[in-house]
PDB file of C-alpha atoms in Angstrom:
ATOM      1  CA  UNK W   1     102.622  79.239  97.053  1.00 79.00           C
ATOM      2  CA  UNK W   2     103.292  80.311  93.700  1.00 84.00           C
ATOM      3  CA  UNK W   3     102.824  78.832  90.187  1.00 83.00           C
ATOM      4  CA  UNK W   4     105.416  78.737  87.069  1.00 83.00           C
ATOM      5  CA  UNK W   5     105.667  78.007  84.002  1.00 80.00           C
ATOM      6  CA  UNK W   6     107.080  74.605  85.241  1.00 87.00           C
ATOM      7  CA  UNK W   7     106.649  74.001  88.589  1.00 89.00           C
ATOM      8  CA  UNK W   8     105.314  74.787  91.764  1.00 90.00           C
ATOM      9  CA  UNK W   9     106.846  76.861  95.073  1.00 92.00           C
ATOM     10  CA  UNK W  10     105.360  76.305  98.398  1.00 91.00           C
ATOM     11  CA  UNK W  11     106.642  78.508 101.659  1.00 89.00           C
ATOM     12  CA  UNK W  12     106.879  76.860 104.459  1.00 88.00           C
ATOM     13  CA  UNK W  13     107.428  79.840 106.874  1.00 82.00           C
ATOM     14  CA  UNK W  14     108.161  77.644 110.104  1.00 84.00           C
ATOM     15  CA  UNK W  15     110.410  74.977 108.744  1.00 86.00           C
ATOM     16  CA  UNK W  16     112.271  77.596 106.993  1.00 86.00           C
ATOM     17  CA  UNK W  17     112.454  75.998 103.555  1.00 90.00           C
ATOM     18  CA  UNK W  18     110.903  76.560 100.053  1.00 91.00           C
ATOM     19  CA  UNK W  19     109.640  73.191  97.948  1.00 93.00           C
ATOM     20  CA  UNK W  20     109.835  72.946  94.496  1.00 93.00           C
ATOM     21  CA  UNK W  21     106.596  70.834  93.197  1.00 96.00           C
ATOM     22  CA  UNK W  22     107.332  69.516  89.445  1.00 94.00           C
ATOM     23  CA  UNK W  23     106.983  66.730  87.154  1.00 94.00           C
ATOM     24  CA  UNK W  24     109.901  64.795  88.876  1.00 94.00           C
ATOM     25  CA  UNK W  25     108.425  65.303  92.318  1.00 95.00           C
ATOM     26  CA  UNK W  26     109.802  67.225  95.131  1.00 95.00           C
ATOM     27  CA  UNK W  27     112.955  69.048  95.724  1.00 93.00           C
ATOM     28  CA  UNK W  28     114.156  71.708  97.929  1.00 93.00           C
ATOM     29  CA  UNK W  29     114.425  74.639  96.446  1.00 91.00           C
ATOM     30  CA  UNK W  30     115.751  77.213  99.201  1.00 88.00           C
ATOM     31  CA  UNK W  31     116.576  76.356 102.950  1.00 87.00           C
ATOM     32  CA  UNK W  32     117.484  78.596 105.870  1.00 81.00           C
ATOM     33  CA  UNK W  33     114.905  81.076 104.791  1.00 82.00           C
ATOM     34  CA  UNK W  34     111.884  82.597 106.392  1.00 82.00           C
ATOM     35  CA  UNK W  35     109.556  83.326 103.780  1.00 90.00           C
ATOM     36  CA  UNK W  36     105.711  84.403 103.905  1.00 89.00           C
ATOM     37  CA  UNK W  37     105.050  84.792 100.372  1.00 93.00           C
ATOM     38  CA  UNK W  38     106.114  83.854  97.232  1.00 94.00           C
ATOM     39  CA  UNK W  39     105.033  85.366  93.704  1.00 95.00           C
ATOM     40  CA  UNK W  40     105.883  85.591  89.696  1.00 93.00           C
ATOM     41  CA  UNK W  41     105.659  88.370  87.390  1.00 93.00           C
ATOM     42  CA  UNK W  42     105.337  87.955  83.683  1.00 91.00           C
ATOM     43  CA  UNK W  43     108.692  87.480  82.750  1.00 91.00           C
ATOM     44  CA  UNK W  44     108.985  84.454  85.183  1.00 90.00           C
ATOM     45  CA  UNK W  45     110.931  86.480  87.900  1.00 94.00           C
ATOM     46  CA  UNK W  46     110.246  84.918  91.873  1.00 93.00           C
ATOM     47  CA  UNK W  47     109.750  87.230  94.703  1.00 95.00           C
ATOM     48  CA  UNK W  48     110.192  86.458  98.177  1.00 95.00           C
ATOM     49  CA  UNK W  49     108.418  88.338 100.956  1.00 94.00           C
ATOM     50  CA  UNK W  50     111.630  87.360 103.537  1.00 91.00           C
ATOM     51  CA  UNK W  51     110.280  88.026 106.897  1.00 85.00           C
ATOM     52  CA  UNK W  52     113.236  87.698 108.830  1.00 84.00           C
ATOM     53  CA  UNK W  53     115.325  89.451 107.198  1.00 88.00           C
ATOM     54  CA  UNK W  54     113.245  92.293 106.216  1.00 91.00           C
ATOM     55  CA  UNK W  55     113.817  92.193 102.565  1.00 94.00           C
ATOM     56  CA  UNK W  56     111.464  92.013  99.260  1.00 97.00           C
ATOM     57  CA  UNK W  57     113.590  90.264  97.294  1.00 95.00           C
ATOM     58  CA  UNK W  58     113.495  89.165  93.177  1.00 96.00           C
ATOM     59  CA  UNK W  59     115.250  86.119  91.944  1.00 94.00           C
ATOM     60  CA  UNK W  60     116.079  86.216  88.272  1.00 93.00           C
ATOM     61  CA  UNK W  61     115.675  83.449  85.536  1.00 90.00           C
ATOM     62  CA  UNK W  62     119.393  83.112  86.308  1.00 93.00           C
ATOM     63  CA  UNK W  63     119.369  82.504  89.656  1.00 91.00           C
ATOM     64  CA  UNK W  64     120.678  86.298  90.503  1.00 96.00           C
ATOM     65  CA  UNK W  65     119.609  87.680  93.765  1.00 93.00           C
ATOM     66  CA  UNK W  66     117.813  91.545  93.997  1.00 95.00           C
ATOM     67  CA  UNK W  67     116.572  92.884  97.454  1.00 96.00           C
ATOM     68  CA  UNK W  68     113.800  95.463  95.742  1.00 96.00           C
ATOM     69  CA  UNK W  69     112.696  96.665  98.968  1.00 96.00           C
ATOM     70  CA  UNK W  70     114.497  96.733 102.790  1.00 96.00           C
ATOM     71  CA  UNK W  71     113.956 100.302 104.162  1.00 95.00           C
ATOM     72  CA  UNK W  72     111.064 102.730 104.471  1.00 96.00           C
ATOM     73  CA  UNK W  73     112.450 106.476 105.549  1.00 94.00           C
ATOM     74  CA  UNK W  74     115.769 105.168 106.045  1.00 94.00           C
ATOM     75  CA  UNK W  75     113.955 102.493 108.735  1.00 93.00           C
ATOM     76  CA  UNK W  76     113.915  98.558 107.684  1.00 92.00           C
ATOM     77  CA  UNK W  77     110.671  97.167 106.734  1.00 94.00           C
ATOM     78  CA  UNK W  78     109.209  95.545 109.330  1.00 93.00           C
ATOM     79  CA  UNK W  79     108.541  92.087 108.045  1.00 90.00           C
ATOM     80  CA  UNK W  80     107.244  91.314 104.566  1.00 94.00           C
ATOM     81  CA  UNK W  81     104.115  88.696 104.125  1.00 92.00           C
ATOM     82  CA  UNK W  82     102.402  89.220 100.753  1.00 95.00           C
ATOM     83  CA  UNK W  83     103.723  89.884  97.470  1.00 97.00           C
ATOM     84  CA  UNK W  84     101.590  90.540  94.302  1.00 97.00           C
ATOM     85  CA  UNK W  85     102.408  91.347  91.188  1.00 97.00           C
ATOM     86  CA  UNK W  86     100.800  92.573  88.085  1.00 96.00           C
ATOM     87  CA  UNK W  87     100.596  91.772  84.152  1.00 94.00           C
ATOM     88  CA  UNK W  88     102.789  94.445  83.235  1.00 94.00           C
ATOM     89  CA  UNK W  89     105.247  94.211  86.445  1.00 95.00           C
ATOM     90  CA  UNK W  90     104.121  96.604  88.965  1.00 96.00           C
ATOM     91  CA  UNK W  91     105.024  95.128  92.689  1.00 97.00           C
ATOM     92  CA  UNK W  92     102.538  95.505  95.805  1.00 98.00           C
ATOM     93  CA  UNK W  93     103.269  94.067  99.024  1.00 97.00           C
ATOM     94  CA  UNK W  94     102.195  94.454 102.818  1.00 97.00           C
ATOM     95  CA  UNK W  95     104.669  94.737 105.752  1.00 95.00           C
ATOM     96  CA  UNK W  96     103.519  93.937 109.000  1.00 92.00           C
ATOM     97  CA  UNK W  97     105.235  92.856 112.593  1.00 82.00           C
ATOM     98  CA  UNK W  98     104.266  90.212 114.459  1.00 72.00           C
ATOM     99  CA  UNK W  99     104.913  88.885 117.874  1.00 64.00           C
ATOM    100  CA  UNK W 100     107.828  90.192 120.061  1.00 64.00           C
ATOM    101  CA  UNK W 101     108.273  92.327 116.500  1.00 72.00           C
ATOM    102  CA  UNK W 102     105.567  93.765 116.977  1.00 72.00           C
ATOM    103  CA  UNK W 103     106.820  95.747 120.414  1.00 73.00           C
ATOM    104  CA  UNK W 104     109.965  96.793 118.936  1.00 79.00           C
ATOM    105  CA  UNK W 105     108.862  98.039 115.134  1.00 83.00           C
ATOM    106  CA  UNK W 106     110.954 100.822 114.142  1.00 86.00           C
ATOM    107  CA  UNK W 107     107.860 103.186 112.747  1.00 88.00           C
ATOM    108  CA  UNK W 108     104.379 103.125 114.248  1.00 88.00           C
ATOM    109  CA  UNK W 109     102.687 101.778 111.767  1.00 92.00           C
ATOM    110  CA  UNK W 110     102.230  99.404 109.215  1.00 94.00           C
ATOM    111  CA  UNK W 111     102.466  99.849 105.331  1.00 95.00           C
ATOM    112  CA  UNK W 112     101.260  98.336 102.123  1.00 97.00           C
ATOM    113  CA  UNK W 113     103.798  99.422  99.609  1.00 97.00           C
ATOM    114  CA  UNK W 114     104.239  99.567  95.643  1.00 97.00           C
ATOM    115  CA  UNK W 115     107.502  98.994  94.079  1.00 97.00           C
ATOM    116  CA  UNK W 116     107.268  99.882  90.058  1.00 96.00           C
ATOM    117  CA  UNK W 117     109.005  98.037  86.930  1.00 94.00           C
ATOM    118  CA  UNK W 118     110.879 100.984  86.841  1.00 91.00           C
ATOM    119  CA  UNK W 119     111.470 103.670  90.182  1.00 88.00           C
ATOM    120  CA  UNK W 120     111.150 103.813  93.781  1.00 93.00           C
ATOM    121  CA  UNK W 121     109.465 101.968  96.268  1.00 96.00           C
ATOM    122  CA  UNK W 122     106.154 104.097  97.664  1.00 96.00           C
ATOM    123  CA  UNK W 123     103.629 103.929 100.290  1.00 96.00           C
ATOM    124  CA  UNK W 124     100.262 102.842  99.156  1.00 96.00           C
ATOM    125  CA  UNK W 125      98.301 102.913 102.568  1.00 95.00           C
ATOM    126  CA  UNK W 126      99.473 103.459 106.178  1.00 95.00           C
ATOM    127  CA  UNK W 127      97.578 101.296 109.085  1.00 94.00           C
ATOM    128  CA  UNK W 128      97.576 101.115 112.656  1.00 93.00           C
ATOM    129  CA  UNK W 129      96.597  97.368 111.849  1.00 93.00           C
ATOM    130  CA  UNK W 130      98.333  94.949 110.646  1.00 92.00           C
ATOM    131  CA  UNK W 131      98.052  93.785 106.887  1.00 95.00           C
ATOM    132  CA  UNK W 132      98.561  90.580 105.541  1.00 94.00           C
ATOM    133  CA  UNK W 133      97.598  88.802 102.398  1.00 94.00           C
ATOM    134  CA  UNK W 134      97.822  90.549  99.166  1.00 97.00           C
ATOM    135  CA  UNK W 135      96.034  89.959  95.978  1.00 97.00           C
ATOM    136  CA  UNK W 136      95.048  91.266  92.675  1.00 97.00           C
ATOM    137  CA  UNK W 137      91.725  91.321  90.267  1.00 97.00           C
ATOM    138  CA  UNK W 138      92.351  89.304  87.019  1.00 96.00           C
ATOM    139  CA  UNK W 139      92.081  92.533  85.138  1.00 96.00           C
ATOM    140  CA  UNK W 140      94.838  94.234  87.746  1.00 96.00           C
ATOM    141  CA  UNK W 141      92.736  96.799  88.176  1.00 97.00           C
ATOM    142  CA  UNK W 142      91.460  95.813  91.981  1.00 97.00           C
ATOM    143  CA  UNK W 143      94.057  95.545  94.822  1.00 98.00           C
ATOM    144  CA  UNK W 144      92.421  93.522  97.754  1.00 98.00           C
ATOM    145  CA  UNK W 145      94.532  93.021 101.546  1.00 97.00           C
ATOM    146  CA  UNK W 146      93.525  91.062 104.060  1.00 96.00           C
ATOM    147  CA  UNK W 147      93.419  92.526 107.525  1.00 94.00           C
ATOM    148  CA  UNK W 148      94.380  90.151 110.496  1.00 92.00           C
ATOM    149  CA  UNK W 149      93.501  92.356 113.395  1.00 92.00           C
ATOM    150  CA  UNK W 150      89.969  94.088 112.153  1.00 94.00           C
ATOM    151  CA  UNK W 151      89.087  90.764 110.355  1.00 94.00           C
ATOM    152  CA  UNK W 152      88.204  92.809 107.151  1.00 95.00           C
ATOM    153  CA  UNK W 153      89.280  92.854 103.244  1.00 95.00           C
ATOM    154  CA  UNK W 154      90.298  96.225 101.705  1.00 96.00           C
ATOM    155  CA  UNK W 155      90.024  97.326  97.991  1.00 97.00           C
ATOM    156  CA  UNK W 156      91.992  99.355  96.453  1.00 97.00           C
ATOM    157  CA  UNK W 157      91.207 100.805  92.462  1.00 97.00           C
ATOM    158  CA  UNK W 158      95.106 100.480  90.406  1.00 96.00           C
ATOM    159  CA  UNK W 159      95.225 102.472  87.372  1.00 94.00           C
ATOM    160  CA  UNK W 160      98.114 101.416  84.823  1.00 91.00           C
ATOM    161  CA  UNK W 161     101.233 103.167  86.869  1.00 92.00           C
ATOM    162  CA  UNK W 162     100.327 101.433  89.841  1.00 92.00           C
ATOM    163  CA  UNK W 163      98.698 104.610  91.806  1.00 94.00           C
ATOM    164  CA  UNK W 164      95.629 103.788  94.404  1.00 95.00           C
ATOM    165  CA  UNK W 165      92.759 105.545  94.706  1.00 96.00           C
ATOM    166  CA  UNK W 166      89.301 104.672  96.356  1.00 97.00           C
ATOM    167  CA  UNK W 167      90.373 102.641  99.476  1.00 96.00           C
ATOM    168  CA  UNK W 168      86.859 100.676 101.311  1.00 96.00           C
ATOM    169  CA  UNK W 169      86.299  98.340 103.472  1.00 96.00           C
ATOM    170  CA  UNK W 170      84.903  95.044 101.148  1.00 93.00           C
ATOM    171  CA  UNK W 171      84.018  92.799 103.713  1.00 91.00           C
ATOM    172  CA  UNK W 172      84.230  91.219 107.180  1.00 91.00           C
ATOM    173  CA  UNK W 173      85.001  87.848 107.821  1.00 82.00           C
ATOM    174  CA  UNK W 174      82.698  86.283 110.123  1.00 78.00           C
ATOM    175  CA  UNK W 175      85.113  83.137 111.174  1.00 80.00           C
ATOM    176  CA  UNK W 176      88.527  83.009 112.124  1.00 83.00           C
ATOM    177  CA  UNK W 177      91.201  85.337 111.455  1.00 88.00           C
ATOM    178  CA  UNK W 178      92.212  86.286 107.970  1.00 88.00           C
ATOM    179  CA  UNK W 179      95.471  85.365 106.548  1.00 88.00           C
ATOM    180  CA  UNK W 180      96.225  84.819 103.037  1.00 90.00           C
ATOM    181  CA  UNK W 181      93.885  85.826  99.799  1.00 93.00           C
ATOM    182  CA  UNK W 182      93.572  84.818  96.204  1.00 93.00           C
ATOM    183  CA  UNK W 183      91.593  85.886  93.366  1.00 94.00           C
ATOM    184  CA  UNK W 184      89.796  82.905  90.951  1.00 93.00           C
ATOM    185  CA  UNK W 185      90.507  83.834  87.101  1.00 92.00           C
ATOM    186  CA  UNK W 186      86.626  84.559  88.085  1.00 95.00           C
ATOM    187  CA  UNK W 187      87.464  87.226  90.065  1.00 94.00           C
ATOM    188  CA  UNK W 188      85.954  85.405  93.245  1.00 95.00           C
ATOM    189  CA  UNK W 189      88.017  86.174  96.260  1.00 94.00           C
ATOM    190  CA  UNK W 190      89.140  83.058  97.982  1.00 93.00           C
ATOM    191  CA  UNK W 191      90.613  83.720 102.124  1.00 92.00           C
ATOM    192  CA  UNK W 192      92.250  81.388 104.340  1.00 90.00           C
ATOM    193  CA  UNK W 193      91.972  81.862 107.745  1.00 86.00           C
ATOM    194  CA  UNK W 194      92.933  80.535 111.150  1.00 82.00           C
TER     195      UNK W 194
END
């Protein structure tokens, strides 16, 4: 789910469609796509965490089509599924495999990656487990992922270029399994889990 200016954008990752929420109601917005995530940057610009096809991908005011990200060390990303984004454009996402994926992933391990306003795409953390949900502090200087397999939340301190420093463990869920995160313009961390 993602929120603009406008409207709304809700994934649905197993029917394989995107709704657009607005004023008028409901409409489709994308179908024949399997997307995880959905986000905005500040200059209204959607990116899709496309699962299936391996792709981070940004959608211009326009309508024009970027993949940002498809290949780590000339293998494809394993599967996208979270995107977040901060004020000043900076691009964090985690790529994870899952299900019969998961036996056949091209690197042995999973990544959280940074994609800048402005350069290449970069590794922010390796992990032999398998990152999902990705979400930012209201001042941008916090990244938090949720962890599906150790049932955890990682931090992550972002300086203004987008570099990490001072990865911890923040917390362990005690029910369910983790799967998405969001931060309250509090700065409370709200997790969904299965």
């Amino acid at each position: 789910v993602a929120w603009f200016k406008d409207y709304l954008l809700v994934a649905d990752t197993a029917g394989g469609k995107i709704t657009k929420v607005d004023s008028e109601g409901t409409s489709m917005f994308r179908e024949d796509t399997h997307v995880s995530a959905i986000a905005a940057d500040s200059e209204l610009r959607i990116y899709l965490a496309d699962a299936r096809n391996h792709h981070l991908i940004r959608i211009d005011k326009k309508g024009k089509e970027e993949v940002l990200a498809s290949e780590w060390e000339g293998k494809p990303l394993l599967g996208p599924t979270g995107i977040a984004v901060t004020k000043n454009n900076h691009v964090f996402f985690t790529d994870s495999a899952w299900a019969s994926e998961d036996a056949n992933k091209p690197r042995p391990y999973y990544g959280i990656f940074h994609v800048p306003p402005k350069g290449e795409l970069s590794l922010v953390s390796k992990m032999t487990t398998r990152p999902n949900g990705i979400a930012l502090s209201p001042d941008n200087k916090t990244l938090y992922v949720v962890d599906s397999d150790t049932r955890s939340v990682t931090s992550w301190d972002i300086d203004k270029s987008g570099a990490a420093s001072n990865q911890q463990v923040l917390l362990k869920t005690k029910a369910g399994v983790p799967n998405g995160i969001v931060t309250g313009s509090d700065g409370l961390l709200y997790i969904a889990a299965k």
